[in-house]
Coordinates of C-alpha atoms and ligand atoms in Angstrom, one line a residue:
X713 CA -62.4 37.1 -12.6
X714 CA -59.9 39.1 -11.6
X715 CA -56.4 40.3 -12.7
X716 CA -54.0 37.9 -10.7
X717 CA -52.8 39.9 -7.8
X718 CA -49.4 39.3 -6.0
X719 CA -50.6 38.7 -2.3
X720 CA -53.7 37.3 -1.2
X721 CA -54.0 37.3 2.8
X722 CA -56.6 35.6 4.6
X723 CA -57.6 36.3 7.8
X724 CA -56.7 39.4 9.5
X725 CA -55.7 39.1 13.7
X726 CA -52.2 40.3 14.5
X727 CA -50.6 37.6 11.8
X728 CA -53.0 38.7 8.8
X729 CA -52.6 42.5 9.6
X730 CA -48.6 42.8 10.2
X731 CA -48.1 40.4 6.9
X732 CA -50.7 42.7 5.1
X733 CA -48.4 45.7 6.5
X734 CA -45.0 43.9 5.2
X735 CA -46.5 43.1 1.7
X736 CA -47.9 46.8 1.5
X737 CA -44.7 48.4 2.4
X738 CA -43.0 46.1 0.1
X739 CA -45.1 47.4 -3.0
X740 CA -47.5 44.5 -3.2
X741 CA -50.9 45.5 -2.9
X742 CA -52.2 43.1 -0.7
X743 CA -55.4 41.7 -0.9
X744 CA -57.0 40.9 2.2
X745 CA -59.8 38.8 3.0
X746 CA -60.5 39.4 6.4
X747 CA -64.0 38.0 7.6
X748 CA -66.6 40.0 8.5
X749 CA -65.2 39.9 12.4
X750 CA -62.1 41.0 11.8
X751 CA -59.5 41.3 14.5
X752 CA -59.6 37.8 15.5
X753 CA -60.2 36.2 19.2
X754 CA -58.3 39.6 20.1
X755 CA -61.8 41.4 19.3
X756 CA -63.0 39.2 22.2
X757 CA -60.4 40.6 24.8
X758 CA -60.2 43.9 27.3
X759 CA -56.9 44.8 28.4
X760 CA -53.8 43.5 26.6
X761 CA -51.1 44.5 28.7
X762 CA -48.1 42.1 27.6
X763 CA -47.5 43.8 24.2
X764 CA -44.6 45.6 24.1
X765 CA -44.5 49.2 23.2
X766 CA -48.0 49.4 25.2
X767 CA -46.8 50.6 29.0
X768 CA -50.5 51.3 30.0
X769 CA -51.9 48.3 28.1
X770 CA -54.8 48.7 25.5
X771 CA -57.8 47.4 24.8
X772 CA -57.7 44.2 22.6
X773 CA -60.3 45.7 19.7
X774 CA -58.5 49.4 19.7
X775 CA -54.8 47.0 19.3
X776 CA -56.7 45.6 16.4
X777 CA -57.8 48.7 15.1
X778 CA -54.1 50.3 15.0
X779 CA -52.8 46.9 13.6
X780 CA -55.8 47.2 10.8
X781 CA -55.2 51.5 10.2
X782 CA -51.5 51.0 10.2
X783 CA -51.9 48.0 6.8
X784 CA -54.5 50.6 5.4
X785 CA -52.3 53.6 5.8
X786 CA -49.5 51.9 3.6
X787 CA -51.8 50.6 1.3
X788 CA -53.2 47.3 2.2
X789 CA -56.6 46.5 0.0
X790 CA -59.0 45.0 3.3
X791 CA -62.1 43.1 1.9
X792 CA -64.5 42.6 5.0
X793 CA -66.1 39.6 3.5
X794 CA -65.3 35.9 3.9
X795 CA -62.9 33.2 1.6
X796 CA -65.7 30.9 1.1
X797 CA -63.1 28.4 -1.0
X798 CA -59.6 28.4 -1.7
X799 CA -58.3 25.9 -3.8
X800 CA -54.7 26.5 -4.1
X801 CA -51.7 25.7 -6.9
X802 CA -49.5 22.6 -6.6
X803 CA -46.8 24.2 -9.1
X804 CA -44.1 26.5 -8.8
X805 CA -45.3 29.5 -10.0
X806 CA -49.1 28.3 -10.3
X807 CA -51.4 30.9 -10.0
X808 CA -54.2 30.0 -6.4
X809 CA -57.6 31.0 -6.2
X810 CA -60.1 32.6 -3.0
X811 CA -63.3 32.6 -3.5
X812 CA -66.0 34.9 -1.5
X813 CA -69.4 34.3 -2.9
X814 CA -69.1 33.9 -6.4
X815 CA -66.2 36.2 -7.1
X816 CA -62.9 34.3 -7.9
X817 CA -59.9 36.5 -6.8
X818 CA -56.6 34.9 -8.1
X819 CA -52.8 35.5 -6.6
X820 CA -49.1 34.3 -7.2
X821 CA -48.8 34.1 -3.2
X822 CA -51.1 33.3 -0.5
X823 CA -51.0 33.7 3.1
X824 CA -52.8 31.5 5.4
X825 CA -53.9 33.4 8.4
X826 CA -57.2 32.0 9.6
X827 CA -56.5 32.2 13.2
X828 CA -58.4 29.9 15.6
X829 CA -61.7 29.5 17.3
X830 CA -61.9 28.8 20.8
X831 CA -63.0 24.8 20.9
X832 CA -66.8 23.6 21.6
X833 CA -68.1 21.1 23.6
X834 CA -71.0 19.9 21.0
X835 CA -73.4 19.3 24.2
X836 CA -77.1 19.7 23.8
X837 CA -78.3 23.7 24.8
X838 CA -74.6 24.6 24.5
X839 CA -74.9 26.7 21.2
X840 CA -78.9 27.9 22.0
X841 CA -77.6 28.8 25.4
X842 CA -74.3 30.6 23.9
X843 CA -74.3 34.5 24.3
X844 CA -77.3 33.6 27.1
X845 CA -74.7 32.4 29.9
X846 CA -72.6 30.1 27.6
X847 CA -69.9 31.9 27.0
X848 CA -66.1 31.4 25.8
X849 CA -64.1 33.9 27.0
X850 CA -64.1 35.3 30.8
X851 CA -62.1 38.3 30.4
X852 CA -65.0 39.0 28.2
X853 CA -67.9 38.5 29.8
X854 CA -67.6 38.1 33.5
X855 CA -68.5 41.6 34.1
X856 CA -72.1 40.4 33.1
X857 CA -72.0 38.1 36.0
X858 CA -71.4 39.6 39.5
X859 CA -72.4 38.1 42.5
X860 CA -73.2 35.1 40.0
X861 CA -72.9 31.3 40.4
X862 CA -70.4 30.3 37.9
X863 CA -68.7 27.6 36.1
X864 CA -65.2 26.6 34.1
X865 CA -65.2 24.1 31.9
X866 CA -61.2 22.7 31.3
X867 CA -58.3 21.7 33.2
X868 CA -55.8 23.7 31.3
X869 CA -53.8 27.1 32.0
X870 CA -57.1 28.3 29.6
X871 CA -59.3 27.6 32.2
X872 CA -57.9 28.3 35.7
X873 CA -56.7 31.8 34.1
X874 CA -60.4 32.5 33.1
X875 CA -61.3 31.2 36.5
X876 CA -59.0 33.6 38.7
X877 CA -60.3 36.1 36.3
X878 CA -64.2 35.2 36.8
X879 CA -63.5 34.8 40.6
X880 CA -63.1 38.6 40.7
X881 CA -66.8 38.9 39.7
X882 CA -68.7 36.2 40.6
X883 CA -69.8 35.2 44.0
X884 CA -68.8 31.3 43.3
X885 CA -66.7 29.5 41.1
X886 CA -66.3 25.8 40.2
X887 CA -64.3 24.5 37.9
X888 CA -65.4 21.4 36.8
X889 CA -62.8 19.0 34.8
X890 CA -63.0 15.4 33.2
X891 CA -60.1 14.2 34.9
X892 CA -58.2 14.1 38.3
X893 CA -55.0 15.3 37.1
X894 CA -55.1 18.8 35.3
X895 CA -53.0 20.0 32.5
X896 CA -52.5 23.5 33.6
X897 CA -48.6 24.0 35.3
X898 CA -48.8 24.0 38.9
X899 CA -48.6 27.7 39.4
X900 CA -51.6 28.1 37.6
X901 CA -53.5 25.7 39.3
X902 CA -52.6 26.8 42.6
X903 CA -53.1 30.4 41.9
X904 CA -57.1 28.9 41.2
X905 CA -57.1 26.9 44.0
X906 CA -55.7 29.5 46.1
X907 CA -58.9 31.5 45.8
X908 CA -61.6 31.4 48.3
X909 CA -64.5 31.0 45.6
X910 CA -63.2 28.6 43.2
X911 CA -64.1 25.0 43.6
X912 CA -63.0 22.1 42.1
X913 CA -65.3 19.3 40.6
X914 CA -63.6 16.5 39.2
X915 CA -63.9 14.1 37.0
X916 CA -66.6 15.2 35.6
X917 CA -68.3 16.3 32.1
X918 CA -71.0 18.5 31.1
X919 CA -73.7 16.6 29.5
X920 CA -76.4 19.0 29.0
X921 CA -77.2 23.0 29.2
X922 CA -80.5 23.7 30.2
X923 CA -82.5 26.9 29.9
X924 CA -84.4 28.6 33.2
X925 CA -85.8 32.2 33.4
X926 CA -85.6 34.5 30.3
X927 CA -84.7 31.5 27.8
X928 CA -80.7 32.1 29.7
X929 CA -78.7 29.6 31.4
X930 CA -80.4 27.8 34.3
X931 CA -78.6 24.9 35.2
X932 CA -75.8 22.3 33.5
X933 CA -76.3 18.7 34.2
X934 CA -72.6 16.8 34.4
X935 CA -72.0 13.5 35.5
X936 CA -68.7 12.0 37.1
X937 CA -67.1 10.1 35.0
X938 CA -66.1 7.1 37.1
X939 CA -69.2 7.0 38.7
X940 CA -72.0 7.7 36.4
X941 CA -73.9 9.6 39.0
X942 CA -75.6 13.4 37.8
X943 CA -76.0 16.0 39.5
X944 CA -77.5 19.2 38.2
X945 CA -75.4 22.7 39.1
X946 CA -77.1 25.8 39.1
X947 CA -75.3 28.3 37.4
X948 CA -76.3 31.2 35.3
X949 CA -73.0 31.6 34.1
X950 CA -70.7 28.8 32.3
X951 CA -67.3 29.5 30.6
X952 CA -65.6 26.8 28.2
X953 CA -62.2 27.1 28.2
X954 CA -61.2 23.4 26.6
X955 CA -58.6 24.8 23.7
X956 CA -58.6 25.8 20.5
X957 CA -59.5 24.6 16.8
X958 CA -57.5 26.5 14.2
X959 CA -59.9 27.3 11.5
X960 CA -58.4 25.0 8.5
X961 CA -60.9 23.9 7.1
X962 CA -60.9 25.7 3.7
X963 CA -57.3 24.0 2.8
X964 CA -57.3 20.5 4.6
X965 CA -56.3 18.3 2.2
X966 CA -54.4 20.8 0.0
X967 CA -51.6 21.8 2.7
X968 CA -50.6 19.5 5.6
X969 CA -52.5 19.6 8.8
X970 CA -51.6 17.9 12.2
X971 CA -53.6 15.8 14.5
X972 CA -54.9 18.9 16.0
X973 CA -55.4 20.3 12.3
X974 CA -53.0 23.2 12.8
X975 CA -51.6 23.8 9.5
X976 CA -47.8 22.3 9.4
X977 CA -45.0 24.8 7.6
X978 CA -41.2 23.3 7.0
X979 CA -38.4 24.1 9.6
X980 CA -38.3 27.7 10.7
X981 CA -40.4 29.3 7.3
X982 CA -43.5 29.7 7.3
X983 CA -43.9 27.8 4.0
X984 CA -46.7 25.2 3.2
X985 CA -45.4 22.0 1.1
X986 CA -47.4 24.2 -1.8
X987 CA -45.2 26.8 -3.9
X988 CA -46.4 30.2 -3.0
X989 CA -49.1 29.3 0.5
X990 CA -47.7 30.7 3.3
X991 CA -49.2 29.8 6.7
X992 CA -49.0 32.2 10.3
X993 CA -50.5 32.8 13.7
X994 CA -52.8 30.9 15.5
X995 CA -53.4 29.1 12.7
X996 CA -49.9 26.9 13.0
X997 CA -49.0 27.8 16.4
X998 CA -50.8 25.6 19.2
X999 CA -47.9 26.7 21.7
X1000 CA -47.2 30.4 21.7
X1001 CA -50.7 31.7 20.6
X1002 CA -49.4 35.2 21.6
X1003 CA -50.7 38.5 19.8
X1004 CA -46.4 39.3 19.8
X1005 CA -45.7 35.4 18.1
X1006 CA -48.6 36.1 15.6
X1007 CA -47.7 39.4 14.8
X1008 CA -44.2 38.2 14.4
X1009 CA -45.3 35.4 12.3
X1010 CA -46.8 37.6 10.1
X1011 CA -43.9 39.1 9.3
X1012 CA -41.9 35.8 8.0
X1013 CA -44.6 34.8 6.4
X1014 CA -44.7 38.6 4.2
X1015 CA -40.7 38.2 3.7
X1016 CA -40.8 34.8 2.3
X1017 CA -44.1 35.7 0.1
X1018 CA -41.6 38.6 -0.9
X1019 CA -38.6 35.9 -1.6
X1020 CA -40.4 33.5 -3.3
X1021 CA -41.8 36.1 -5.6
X1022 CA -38.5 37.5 -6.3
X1023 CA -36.4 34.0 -6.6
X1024 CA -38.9 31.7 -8.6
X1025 CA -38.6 31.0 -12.3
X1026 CA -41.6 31.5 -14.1
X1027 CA -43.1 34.4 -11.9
X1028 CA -42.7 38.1 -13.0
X1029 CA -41.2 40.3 -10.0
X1030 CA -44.2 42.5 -9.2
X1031 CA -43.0 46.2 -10.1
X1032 CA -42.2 48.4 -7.9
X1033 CA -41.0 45.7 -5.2
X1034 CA -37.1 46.6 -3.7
X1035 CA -35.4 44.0 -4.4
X1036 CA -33.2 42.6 -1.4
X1037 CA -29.9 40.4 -3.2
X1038 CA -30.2 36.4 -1.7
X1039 CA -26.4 36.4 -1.7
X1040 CA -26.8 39.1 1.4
X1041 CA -27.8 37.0 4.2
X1042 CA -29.9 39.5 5.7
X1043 CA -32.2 39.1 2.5
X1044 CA -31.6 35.2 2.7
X1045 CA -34.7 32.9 2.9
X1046 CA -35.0 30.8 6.2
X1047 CA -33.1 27.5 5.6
X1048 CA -35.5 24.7 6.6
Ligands
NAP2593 P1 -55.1 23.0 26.8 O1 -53.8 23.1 27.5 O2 -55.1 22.1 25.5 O3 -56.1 22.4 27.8 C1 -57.4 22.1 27.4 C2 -58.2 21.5 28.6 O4 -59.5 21.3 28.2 C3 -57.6 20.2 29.1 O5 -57.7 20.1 30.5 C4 -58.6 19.2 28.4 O6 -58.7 18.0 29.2 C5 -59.9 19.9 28.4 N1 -60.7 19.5 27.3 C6 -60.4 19.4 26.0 N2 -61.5 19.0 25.3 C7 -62.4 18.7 26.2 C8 -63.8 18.3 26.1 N3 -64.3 17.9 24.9 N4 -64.5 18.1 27.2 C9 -64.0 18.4 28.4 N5 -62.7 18.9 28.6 C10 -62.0 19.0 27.5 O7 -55.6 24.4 26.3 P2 -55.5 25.8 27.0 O8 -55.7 25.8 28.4 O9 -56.3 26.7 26.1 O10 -53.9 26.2 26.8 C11 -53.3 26.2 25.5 C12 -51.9 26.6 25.6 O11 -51.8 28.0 26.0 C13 -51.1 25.8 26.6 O12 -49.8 25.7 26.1 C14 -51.1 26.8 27.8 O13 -50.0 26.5 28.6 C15 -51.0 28.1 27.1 N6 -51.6 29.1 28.0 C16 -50.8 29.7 29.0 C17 -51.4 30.6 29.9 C18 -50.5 31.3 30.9 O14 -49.5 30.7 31.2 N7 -50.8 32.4 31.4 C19 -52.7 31.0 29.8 C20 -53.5 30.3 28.9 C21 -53.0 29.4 28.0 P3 -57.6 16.9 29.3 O15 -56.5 17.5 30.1 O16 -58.3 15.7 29.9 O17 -57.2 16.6 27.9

């Protein structure tokens, strides 16, 4: 066991990484636990070209690399292993544990940044066939599939941007959806439909990936919805853009989740209902989901870790920390 540390963050995209630079800058020695694919669904991206400060755009692993140097360079302890439990306080001033493998590593403050994982279908040959033509992200992989028969799997702004994006590569196409109506906003959807090579098949779900040549992709059987009927579509390349699950697992039923099971903070903190468990990024946010919003996220979510070390009876002020005086607003915490 461990001494108990100020700051435990766990996760590291842009949210884990700019809280883990806050808390180091502030004198904390942050802890963080951040998986052994660290950089989050940005280390699944090529160019990122709507952060600011980045004219010419950058590559979505080296932005996650500079996030991850610039935490290190103040200070920032990174762990590249994974929080296997967390069971956290329910006092003021209690003192939460992480677990990875067996070793307990204990913490006045924790900061929730888990991120999310893009959303499966749970169809039979969808996780064999993943990495072998299944594939969750376009921007990704689409390069591996020119002059390819494709496939999108959604109806949202998700899917008809990886669709516009895939259309570039691939010879055809089709976007197949479970409804008539789609959720993406109407220029979206008729930017898609706009292209020459994207088709629409609708309503209609995937009920089966099946393996051809080489043990990859061959064909996807989906059936229409109203009708029943089945139809096979060969395609050697299938992208599922249906959403995102926010990876909450390790503290449902210790902080509040939604429906979706996005973790919920109060008003405009990023405070859990628990004393000290601070929640950020993609983890709470089913709206934004923006490397800027995350990475801003991060930040609140350092300052009130800071605040609520400073302001509660019962826990020492780590040394060293520069105190900001609540009666300035600037150094206020968020009101809910
Ligand atoms: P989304 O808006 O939740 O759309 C998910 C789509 O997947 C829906 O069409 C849904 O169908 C379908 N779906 C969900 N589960 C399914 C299943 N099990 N089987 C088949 N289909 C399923 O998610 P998103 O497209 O990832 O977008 C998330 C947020 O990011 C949105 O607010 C969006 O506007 C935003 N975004 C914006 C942009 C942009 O503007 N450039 C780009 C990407 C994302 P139903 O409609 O039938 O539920």
């Amino acid at each position: 066991m461990s001494d108990i540390e100020n700051v435990i963050i766990v996760g590291s995209g842009p949210a884990g990484y700019t809280a883990a630079l806050y808390t180091a800058r502030a004198n904390l020695n942050p802890l963080v636990i951040e998986g052994f694919a660290w950089g989050g669904l940005l280390q699944q991206t090529t160019d990122v070209e709507n952060y600011p400060g980045f004219p010419d755009g950058v590559m979505g692993p080296e932005m996650m690399q500079r996030f991850r140097d610039q935490a290190a360079r103040f200070g920032a302890r990174l762990e590249t292993d994974q929080a296997d439990r967390i069971q956290l306080a329910t006092e003021p001033g209690g003192v939460h544990s992480v677990w990875v493998g067996d070793t307990e590593h204990r913490a006045r403050t924790v900061i929730l940044a888990m991120g999310a994982e893009h959303k499966k279908l749970g169809v039979t040959g969808e996780e064999a066939l993943s990495g072998r033509g299944v594939s969750y992200c376009a921007t990704c992989d689409a390069a591996f599939f020119k002059q390819a028969t494709t496939m999108i799997v959604g109806g949202g702004d998700s899917a008809m941007e990886e669709a516009i994006f895939l259309s570039k590569f691939a010879s055809k196409v089709t976007v197949v959806h479970r409804r008539e109506e789609f959720r993406a906003s109407k220029i979206m959807l008729e930017r898609a439909q706009a292209q020459e090579n994207i088709e629409f098949l609708t309503p209609y779900t995937i009920k089966e990936f099946v393996a051809g040549e080489n043990n990859a992709l061959g064909h996807a059987v989906v059936q229409n919805i109203e009708t029943g009927e089945e139809r096979e579509l060969l395609v050697s390349g299938t992208f599922i853009a249906i959403g995102h699950e926010p990876q909450s697992g390790l503290v449902r039923g210790q902080v509040d989740v939604d429906d979706g099971g996005y973790v919920i903070t109060e008003g405009r903190s990023t405070r859990t209902k628990l004393p000290g468990v601070f929640a950020a990024g993609d983890l709470v946010d089913h709206t934004y989901r923006q490397a800027i919003t995350a990475a801003g996220s991060g930040c609140e979510a350092a300052l009130d870790a800071e605040w609520y070390l400073r302001d509660t009876p019962g826990v020492p002020v780590p040394e060293g920390m520069p105190l900001g005086d609540p009666a300035e607003e600037q150094y206020a915490p968020a009101a809910d």
